[in-house]
Coordinates of C-alpha atoms in Angstrom, one line a residue:
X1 CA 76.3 -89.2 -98.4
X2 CA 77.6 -85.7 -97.6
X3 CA 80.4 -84.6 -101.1
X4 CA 84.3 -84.3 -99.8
X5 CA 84.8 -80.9 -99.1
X6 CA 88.3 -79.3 -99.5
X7 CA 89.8 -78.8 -95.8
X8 CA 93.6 -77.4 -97.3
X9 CA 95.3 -77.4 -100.4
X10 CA 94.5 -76.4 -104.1
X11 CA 94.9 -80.0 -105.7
X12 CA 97.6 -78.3 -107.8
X13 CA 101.3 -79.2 -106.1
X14 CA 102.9 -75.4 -104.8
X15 CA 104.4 -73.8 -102.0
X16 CA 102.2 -71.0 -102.0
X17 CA 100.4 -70.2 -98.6
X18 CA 97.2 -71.9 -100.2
X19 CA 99.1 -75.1 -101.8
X20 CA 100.8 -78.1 -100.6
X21 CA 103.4 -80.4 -101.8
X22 CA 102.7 -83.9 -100.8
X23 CA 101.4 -83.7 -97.8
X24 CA 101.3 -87.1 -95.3
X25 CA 100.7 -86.9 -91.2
X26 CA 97.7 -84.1 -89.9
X27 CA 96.4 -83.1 -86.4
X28 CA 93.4 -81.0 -85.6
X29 CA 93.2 -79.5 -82.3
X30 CA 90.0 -78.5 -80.3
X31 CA 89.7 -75.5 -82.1
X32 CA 89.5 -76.7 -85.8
X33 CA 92.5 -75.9 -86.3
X34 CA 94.2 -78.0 -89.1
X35 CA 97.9 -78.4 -88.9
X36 CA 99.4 -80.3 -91.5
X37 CA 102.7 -82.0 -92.5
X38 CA 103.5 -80.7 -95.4
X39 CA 106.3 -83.3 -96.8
X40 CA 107.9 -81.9 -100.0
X41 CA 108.0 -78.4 -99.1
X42 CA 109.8 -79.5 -95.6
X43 CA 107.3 -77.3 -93.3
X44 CA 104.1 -77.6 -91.5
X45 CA 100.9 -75.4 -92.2
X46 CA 98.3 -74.3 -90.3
X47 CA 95.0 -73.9 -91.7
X48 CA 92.9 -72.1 -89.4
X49 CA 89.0 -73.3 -89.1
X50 CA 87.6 -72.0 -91.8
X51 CA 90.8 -70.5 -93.8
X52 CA 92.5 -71.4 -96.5
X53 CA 95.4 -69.7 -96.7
X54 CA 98.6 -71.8 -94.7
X55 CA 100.4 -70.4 -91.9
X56 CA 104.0 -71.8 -91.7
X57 CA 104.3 -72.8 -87.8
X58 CA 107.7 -75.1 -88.4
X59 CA 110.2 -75.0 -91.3
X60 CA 112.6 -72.9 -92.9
X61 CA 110.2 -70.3 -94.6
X62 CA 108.1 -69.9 -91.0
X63 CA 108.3 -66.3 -89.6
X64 CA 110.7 -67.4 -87.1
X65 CA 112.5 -70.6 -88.0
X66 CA 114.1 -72.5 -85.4
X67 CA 114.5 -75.8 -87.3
X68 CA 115.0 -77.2 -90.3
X69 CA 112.8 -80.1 -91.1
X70 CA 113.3 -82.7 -94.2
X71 CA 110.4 -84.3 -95.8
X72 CA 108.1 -83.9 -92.1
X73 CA 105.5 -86.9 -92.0
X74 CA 103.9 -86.8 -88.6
X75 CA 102.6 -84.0 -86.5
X76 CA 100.9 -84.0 -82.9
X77 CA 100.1 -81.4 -80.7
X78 CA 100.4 -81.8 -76.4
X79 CA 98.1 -80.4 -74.1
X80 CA 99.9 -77.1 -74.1
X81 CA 99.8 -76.6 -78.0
X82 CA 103.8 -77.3 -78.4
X83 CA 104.0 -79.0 -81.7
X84 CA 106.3 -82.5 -82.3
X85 CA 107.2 -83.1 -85.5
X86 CA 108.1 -87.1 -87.3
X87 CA 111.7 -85.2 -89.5
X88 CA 111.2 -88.4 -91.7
X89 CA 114.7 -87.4 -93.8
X90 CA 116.7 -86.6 -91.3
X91 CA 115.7 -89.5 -88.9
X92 CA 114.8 -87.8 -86.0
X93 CA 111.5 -86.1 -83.7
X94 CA 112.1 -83.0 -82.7
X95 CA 109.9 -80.9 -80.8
X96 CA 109.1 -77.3 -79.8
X97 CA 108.7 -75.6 -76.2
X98 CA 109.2 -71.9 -74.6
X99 CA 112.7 -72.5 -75.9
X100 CA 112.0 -73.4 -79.3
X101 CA 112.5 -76.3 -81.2
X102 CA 114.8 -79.1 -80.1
X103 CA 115.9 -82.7 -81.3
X104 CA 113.8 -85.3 -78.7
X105 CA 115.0 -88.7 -80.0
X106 CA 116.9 -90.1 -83.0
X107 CA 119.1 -87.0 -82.4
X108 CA 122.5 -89.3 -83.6
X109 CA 121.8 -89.6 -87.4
X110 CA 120.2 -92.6 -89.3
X111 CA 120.8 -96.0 -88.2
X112 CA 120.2 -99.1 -86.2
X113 CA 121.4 -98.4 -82.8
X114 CA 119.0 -98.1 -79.7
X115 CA 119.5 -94.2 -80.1
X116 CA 119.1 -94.3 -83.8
X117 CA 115.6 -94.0 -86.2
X118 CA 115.8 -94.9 -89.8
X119 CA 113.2 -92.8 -91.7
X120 CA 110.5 -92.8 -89.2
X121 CA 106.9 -92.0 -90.4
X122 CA 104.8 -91.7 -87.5
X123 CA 104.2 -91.8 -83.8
X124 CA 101.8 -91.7 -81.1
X125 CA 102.3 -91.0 -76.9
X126 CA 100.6 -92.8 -73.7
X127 CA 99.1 -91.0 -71.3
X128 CA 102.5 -91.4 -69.4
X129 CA 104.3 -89.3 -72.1
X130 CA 106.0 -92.3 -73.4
X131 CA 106.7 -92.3 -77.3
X132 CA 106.2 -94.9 -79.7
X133 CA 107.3 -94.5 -82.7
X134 CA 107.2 -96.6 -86.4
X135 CA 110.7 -96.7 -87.4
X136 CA 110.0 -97.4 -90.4
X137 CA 113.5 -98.0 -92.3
X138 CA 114.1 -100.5 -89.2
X139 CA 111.2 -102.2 -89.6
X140 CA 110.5 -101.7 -86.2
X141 CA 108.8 -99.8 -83.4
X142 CA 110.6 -98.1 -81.1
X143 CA 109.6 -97.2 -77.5
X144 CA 111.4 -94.0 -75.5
X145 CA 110.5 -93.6 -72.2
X146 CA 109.8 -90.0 -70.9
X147 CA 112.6 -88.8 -68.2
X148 CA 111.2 -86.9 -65.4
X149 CA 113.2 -83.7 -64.7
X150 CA 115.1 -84.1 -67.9
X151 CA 113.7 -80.6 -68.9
X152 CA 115.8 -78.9 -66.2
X153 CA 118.7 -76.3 -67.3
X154 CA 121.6 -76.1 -64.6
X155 CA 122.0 -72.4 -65.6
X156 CA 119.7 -69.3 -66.2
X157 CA 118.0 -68.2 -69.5
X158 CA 115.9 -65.3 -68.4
X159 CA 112.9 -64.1 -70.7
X160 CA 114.2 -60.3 -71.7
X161 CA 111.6 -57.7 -73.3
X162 CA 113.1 -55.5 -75.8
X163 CA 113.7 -52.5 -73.9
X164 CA 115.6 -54.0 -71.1
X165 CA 118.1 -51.9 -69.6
X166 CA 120.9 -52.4 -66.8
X167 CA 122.0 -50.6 -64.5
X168 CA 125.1 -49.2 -66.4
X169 CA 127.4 -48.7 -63.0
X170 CA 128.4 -52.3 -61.8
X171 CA 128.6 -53.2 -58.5
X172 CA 132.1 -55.2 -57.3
X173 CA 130.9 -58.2 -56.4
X174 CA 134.2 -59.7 -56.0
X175 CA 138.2 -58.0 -56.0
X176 CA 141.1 -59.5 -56.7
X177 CA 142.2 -60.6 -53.0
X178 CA 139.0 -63.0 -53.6
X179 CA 139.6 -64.5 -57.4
X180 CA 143.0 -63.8 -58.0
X181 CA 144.5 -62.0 -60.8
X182 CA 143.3 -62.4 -64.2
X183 CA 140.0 -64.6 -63.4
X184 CA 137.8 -65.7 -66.6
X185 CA 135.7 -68.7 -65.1
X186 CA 132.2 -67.7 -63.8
X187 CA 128.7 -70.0 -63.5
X188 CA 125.2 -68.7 -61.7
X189 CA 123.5 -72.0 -61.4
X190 CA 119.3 -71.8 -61.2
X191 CA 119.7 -71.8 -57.3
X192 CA 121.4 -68.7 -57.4
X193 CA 125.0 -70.1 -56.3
X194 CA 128.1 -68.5 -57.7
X195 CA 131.4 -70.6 -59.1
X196 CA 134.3 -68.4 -59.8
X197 CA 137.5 -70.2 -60.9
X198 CA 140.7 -68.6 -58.7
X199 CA 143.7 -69.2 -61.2
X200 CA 146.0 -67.8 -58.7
X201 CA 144.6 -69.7 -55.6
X202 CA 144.2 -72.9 -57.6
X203 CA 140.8 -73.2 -56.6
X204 CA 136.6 -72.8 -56.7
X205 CA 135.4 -69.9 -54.7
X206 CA 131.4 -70.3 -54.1
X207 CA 128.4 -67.8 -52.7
X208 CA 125.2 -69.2 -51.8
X209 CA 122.4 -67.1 -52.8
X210 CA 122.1 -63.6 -51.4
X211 CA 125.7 -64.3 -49.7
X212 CA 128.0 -61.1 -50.0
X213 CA 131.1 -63.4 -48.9
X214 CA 132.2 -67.0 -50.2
X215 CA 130.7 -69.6 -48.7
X216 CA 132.9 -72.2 -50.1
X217 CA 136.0 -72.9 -51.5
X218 CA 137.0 -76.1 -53.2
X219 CA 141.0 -76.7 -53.6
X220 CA 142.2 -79.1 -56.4
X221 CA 145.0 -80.6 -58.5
X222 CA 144.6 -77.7 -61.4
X223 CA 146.3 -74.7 -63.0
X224 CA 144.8 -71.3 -64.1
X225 CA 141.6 -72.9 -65.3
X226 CA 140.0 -70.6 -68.3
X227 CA 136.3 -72.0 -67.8
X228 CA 133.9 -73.9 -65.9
X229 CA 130.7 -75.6 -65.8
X230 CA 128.2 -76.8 -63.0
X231 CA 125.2 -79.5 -63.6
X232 CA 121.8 -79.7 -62.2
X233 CA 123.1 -81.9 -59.1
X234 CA 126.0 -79.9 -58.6
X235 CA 129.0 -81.1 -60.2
X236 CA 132.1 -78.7 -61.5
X237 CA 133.2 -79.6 -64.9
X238 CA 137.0 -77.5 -64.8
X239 CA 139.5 -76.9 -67.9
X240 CA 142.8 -77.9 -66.7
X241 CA 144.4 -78.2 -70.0
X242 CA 147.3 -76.1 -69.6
X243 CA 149.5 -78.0 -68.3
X244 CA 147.6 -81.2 -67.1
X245 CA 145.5 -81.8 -70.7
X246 CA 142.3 -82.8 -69.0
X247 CA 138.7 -81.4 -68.3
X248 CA 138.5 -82.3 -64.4
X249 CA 134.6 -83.1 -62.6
X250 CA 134.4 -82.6 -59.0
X251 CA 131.3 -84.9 -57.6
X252 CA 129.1 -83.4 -55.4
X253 CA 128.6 -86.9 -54.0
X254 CA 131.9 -87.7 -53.2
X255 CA 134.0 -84.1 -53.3
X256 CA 136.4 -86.0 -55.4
X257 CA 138.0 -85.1 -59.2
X258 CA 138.0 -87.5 -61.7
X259 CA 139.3 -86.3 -65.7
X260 CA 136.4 -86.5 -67.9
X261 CA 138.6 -85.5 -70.9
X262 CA 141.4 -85.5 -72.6
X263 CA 142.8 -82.9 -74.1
X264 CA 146.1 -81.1 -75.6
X265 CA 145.3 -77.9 -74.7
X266 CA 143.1 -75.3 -72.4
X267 CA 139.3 -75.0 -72.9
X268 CA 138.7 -71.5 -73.1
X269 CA 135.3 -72.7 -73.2
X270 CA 133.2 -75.6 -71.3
X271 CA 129.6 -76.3 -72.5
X272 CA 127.5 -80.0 -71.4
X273 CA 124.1 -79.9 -73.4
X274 CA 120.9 -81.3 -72.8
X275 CA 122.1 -84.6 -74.0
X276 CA 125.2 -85.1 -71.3
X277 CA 128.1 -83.8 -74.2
X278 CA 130.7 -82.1 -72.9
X279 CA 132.1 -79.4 -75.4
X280 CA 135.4 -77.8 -74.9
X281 CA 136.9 -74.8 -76.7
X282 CA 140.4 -75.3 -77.6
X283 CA 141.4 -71.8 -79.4
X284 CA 145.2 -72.3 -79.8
X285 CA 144.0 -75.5 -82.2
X286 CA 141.4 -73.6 -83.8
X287 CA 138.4 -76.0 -82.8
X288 CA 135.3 -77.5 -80.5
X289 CA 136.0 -80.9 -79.6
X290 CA 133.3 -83.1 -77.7
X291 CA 132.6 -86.2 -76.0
X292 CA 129.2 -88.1 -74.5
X293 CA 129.9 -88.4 -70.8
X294 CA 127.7 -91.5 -71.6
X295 CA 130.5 -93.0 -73.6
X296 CA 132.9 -95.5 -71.1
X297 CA 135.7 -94.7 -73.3
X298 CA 137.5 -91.3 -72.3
X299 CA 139.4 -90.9 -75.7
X300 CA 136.1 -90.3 -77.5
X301 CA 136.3 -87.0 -78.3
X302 CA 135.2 -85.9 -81.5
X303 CA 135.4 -82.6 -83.9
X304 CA 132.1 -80.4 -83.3
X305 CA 133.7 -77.4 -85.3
X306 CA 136.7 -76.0 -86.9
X307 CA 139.3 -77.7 -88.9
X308 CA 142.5 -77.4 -86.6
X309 CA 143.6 -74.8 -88.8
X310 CA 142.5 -71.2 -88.1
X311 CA 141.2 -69.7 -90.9
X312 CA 138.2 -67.5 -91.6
X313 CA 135.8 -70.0 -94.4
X314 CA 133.2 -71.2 -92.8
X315 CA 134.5 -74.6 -91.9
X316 CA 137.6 -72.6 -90.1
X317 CA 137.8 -70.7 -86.8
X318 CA 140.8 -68.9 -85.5
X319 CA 141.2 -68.5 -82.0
X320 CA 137.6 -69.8 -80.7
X321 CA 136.8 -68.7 -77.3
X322 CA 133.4 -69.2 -75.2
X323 CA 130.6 -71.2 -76.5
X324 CA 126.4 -72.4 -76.2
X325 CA 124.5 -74.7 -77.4
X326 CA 121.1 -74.5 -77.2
X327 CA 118.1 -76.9 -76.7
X328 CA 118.2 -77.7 -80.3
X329 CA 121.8 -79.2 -79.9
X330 CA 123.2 -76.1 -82.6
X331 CA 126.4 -74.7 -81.6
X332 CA 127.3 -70.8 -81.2
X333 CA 131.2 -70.0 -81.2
X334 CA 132.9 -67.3 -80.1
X335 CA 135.2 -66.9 -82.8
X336 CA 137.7 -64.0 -81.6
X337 CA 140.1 -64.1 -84.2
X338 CA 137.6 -63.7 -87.0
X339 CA 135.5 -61.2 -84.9
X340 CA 132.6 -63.1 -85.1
X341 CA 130.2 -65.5 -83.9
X342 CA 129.6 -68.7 -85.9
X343 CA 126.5 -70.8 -85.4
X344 CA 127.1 -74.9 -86.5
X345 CA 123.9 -76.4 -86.6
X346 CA 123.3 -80.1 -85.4
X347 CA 125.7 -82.7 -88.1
X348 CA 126.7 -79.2 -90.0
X349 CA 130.3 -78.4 -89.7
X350 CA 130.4 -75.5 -92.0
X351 CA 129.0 -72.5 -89.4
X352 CA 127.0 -69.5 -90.1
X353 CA 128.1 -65.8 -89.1
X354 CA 125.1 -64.9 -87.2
X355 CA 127.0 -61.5 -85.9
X356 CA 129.8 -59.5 -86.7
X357 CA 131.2 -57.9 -89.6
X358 CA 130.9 -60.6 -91.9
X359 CA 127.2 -61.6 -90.9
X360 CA 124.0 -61.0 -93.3
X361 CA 122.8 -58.5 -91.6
X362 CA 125.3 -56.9 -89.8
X363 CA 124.5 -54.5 -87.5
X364 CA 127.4 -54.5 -84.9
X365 CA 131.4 -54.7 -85.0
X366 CA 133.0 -57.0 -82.3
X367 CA 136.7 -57.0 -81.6
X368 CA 137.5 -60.8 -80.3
X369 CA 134.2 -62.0 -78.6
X370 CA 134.9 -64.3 -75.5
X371 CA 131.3 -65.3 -74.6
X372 CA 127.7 -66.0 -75.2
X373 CA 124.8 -66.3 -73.7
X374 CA 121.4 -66.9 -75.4
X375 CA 118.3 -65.8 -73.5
X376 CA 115.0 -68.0 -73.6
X377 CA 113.4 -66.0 -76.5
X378 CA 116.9 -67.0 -78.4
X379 CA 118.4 -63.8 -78.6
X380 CA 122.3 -63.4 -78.2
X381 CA 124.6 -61.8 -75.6
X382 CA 128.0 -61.5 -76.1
X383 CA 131.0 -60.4 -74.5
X384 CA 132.6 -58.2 -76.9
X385 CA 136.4 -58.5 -75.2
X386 CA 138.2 -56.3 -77.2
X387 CA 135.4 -53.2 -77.0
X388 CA 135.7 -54.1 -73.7
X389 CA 131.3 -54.3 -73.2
X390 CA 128.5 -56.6 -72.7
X391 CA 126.5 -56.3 -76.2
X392 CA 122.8 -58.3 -77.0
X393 CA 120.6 -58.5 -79.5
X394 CA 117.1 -58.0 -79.7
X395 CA 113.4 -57.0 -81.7
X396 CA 115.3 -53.9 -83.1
X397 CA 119.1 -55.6 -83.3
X398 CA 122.3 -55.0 -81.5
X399 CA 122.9 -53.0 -78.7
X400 CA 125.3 -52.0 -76.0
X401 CA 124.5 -53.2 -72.5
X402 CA 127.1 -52.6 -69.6
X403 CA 130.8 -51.0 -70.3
X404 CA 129.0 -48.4 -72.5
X405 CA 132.0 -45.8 -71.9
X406 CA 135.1 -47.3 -73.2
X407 CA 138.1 -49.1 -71.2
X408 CA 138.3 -48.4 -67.4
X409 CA 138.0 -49.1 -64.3
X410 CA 135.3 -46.9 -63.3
X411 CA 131.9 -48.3 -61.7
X412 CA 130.6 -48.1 -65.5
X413 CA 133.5 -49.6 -67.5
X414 CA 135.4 -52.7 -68.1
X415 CA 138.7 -53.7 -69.1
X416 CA 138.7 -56.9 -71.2
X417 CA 135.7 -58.7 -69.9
X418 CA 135.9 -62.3 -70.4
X419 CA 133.0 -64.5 -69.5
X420 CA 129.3 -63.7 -67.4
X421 CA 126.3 -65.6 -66.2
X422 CA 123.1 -64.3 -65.4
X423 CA 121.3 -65.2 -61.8
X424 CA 117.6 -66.0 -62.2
X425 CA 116.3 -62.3 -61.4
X426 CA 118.4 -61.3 -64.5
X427 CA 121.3 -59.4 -63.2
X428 CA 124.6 -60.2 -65.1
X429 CA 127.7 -60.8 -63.1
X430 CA 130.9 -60.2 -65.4
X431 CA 134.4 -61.3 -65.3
X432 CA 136.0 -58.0 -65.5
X433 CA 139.7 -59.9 -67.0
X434 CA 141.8 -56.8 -66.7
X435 CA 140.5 -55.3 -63.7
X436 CA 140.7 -58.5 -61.7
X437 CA 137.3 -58.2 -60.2
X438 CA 133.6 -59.9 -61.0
X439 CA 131.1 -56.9 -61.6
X440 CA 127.5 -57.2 -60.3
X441 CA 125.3 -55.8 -62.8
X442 CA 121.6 -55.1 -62.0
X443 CA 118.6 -56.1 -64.0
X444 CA 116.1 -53.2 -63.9
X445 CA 112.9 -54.5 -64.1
X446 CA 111.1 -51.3 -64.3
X447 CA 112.3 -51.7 -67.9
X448 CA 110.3 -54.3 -68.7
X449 CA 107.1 -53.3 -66.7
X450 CA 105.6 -51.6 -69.8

């Protein structure tokens, strides 16, 4: 018989590249390739055929962590080398794609529920993409069925290189005798289709694709709504918490508004994640509230950040404005009154300043952000309200993008820009607050050629 030969690992418990700390679930893929769950030091290595130094692919020391993992105890590669990952300790599988990493099931903390794991260990799929899984805590296993479609975004990431530029004169798209006066709700769906919110008008003005007039314009029971938000099938999700304290949905199906939340203030922010949670951004009470659209009860809202106070600790906001949540279900705050932008990551209520003054790294000051945007490759845009520009981030850090040249109303300034959406080529359209206008930004994509 052939002597055990040493595939990863020292046989003396480490973290070093070349050690492991109790390590449970492996995969190795076509190439040799040996990817390992490597429990105690919450990450997974990969040993490359014939190496035996570790490579940290998923965790919080890998070169670009996305996820934090606790005790991982199962690993499987797809077809397409995306890597899903058994998060034993924090009762989940989570799962990584051209948008990173993201919670797949078990994504509601531990328990017993048909939504819940409880310490899973392992899992395997069928060839239909369905996932079994050994809940292990439960004593159970646990079938989750793969949705079709459930993959599909209702709005536009575009996939940015480093150097891209914009043309720094905006076009107006859209003047005030279209919007109204002092318009701040904008959505480009993935078809293209533009929904401005018309405070003035009390209603939705639309443009199909490539339209330079509205093609549409839905009337409702609502007053000077601050955002908006518009699903895959085309539904309108509308603040109209002023004086109505509600979050309205128009249905597509039958042109009709039903409330979808209750609230005691405006939502200066909407946001529905991948999971059907609707988020809304109440800045006068200094917090994100949210509620499953899945849930039959209406008065199910419940705290995603801030304490109700405003304050400026890292549990606090003060005077929160737009917001994003990403694939992973973490939440990015506009926090204008602290000039910053808070990330909360998924169960975490105390945020992180990921820009602005107070950041790690900081490497831009914003005056009152109002809204964010992150591209697919996960870097931030933000509407820097008070500076009156577009800013993003990128390879080499912050940067200025549009409204460059101070407070105007000049083809290459703004004046207190609120919101923006980008269309699927990757031009930015911008609610340009104080000049009651949307501007029409265009994507050069010359700037990305090389």
């Amino acid at each position: 018989m052939t002597p055990n030969r040493v595939a990863a690992g020292t046989g003396i418990r480490g973290s070093d590249s070349n050690q492991l700390a109790g390590t449970v679930g492996i995969f190795v893929d076509v190439n040799l390739d040996l990817y390992v769950a490597d429990a105690y030091n919450n990450r997974v290595q990969l040993f490359q055929s014939g190496g035996s130094n570790g490579i940290t692919v998923a965790g919080s020391t890998s070169e670009n962590p996305t996820i934090t993992l606790d005790f991982p105890s199962g690993v499987i590669l797809d077809a397409d080398k995306y890597l899903f990952i058994v998060d034993l300790a924090n009762h989940r599988i989570v799962g990584s794609g051209s948008n990173g990493f993201r919670c797949l099931v078990g994504c509601y903390g531990a328990g017993s529920q048909s939504n819940q794991l409880e310490s899973p260990f392992s899992f395997s799929f069928d060839r239909s993409g369905n996932m079994f899984v050994t809940d292990h805590g439960n004593h159970r296993i646990q079938k989750f069925f793969l949705m079709n479609d459930s993959f599909a975004l209702s709005f536009n990431q575009p996939k940015f290189c480093s150097t891209v530029t914009w043309n720094s004169n905006g076009i107006i798209f859209a003047n005030q005798s279209i919007i109204g006066e002092n318009s701040t709700a904008i959505f480009v769906n993935t078809n293209n289709t533009i929904y401005v919110g018309n405070p003035e008008g009390n209603k939705i003005v639309i443009w199909d694709e490539n339209s330079i007039n509205p093609t549409k314009s839905i009337t409702g029971d609502f007053t000077q709504p601050w955002s908006l938000f518009v699903t895959s099938n085309g539904d309108i999700y509308l603040d109209d918490g002023l004086e109505n304290g509600r979050v309205q949905k128009w249905s597509a199906e039958t042109s009709t508004y039903i409330t979808v939340m209750n609230v005691n203030s405006s939502c200066y922010g909407l946001f529905i994640d991948i999971d059907d949670t609707l988020y809304c951004s109440m800045s006068e009470n200094h917090q994100i509230v949210k509620r499953s659209l899945l849930d039959a009860v209406l008065d199910s809202n419940r705290v995603a950040a801030g304490t109700g106070i405003g304050g400026s600790t890292s549990n606090q906001l003060s005077g929160p404005q737009g917001i994003f949540v990403d694939v992973n279900l973490d939440l990015y705050v506009t926090d204008c009154g602290n000039d910053r932008v808070q990330l909360f990551q998924l169960g975490e209520l105390n945020g992180i300043t990921v820009t602005g003054s107070e950041s790690l790294y900081p490497s831009i000051t914003l005056d009152c952000p109002s809204g964010i945007i992150l591209d697919a490759e996960k870097y931030l845009f933000i509407v820097d309200f008070g500076n009156h520009r577009i800013v993003g981030s990128g390879s080499n850090g912050f940067r200025c993008l549009v409204g460059c040249y101070g407070m105007g109303s000049q083809s290459n300034q703004l004046k207190n820009p609120y919101s923006f959406s980008f269309d699927r080529s990757g031009n930015m359209f911008v609610t340009d607050h104080g000049n009651h206008r949307i501007q029409k930004f265009q994507y050069f994509e010359e700037s990305c050629e090389n």
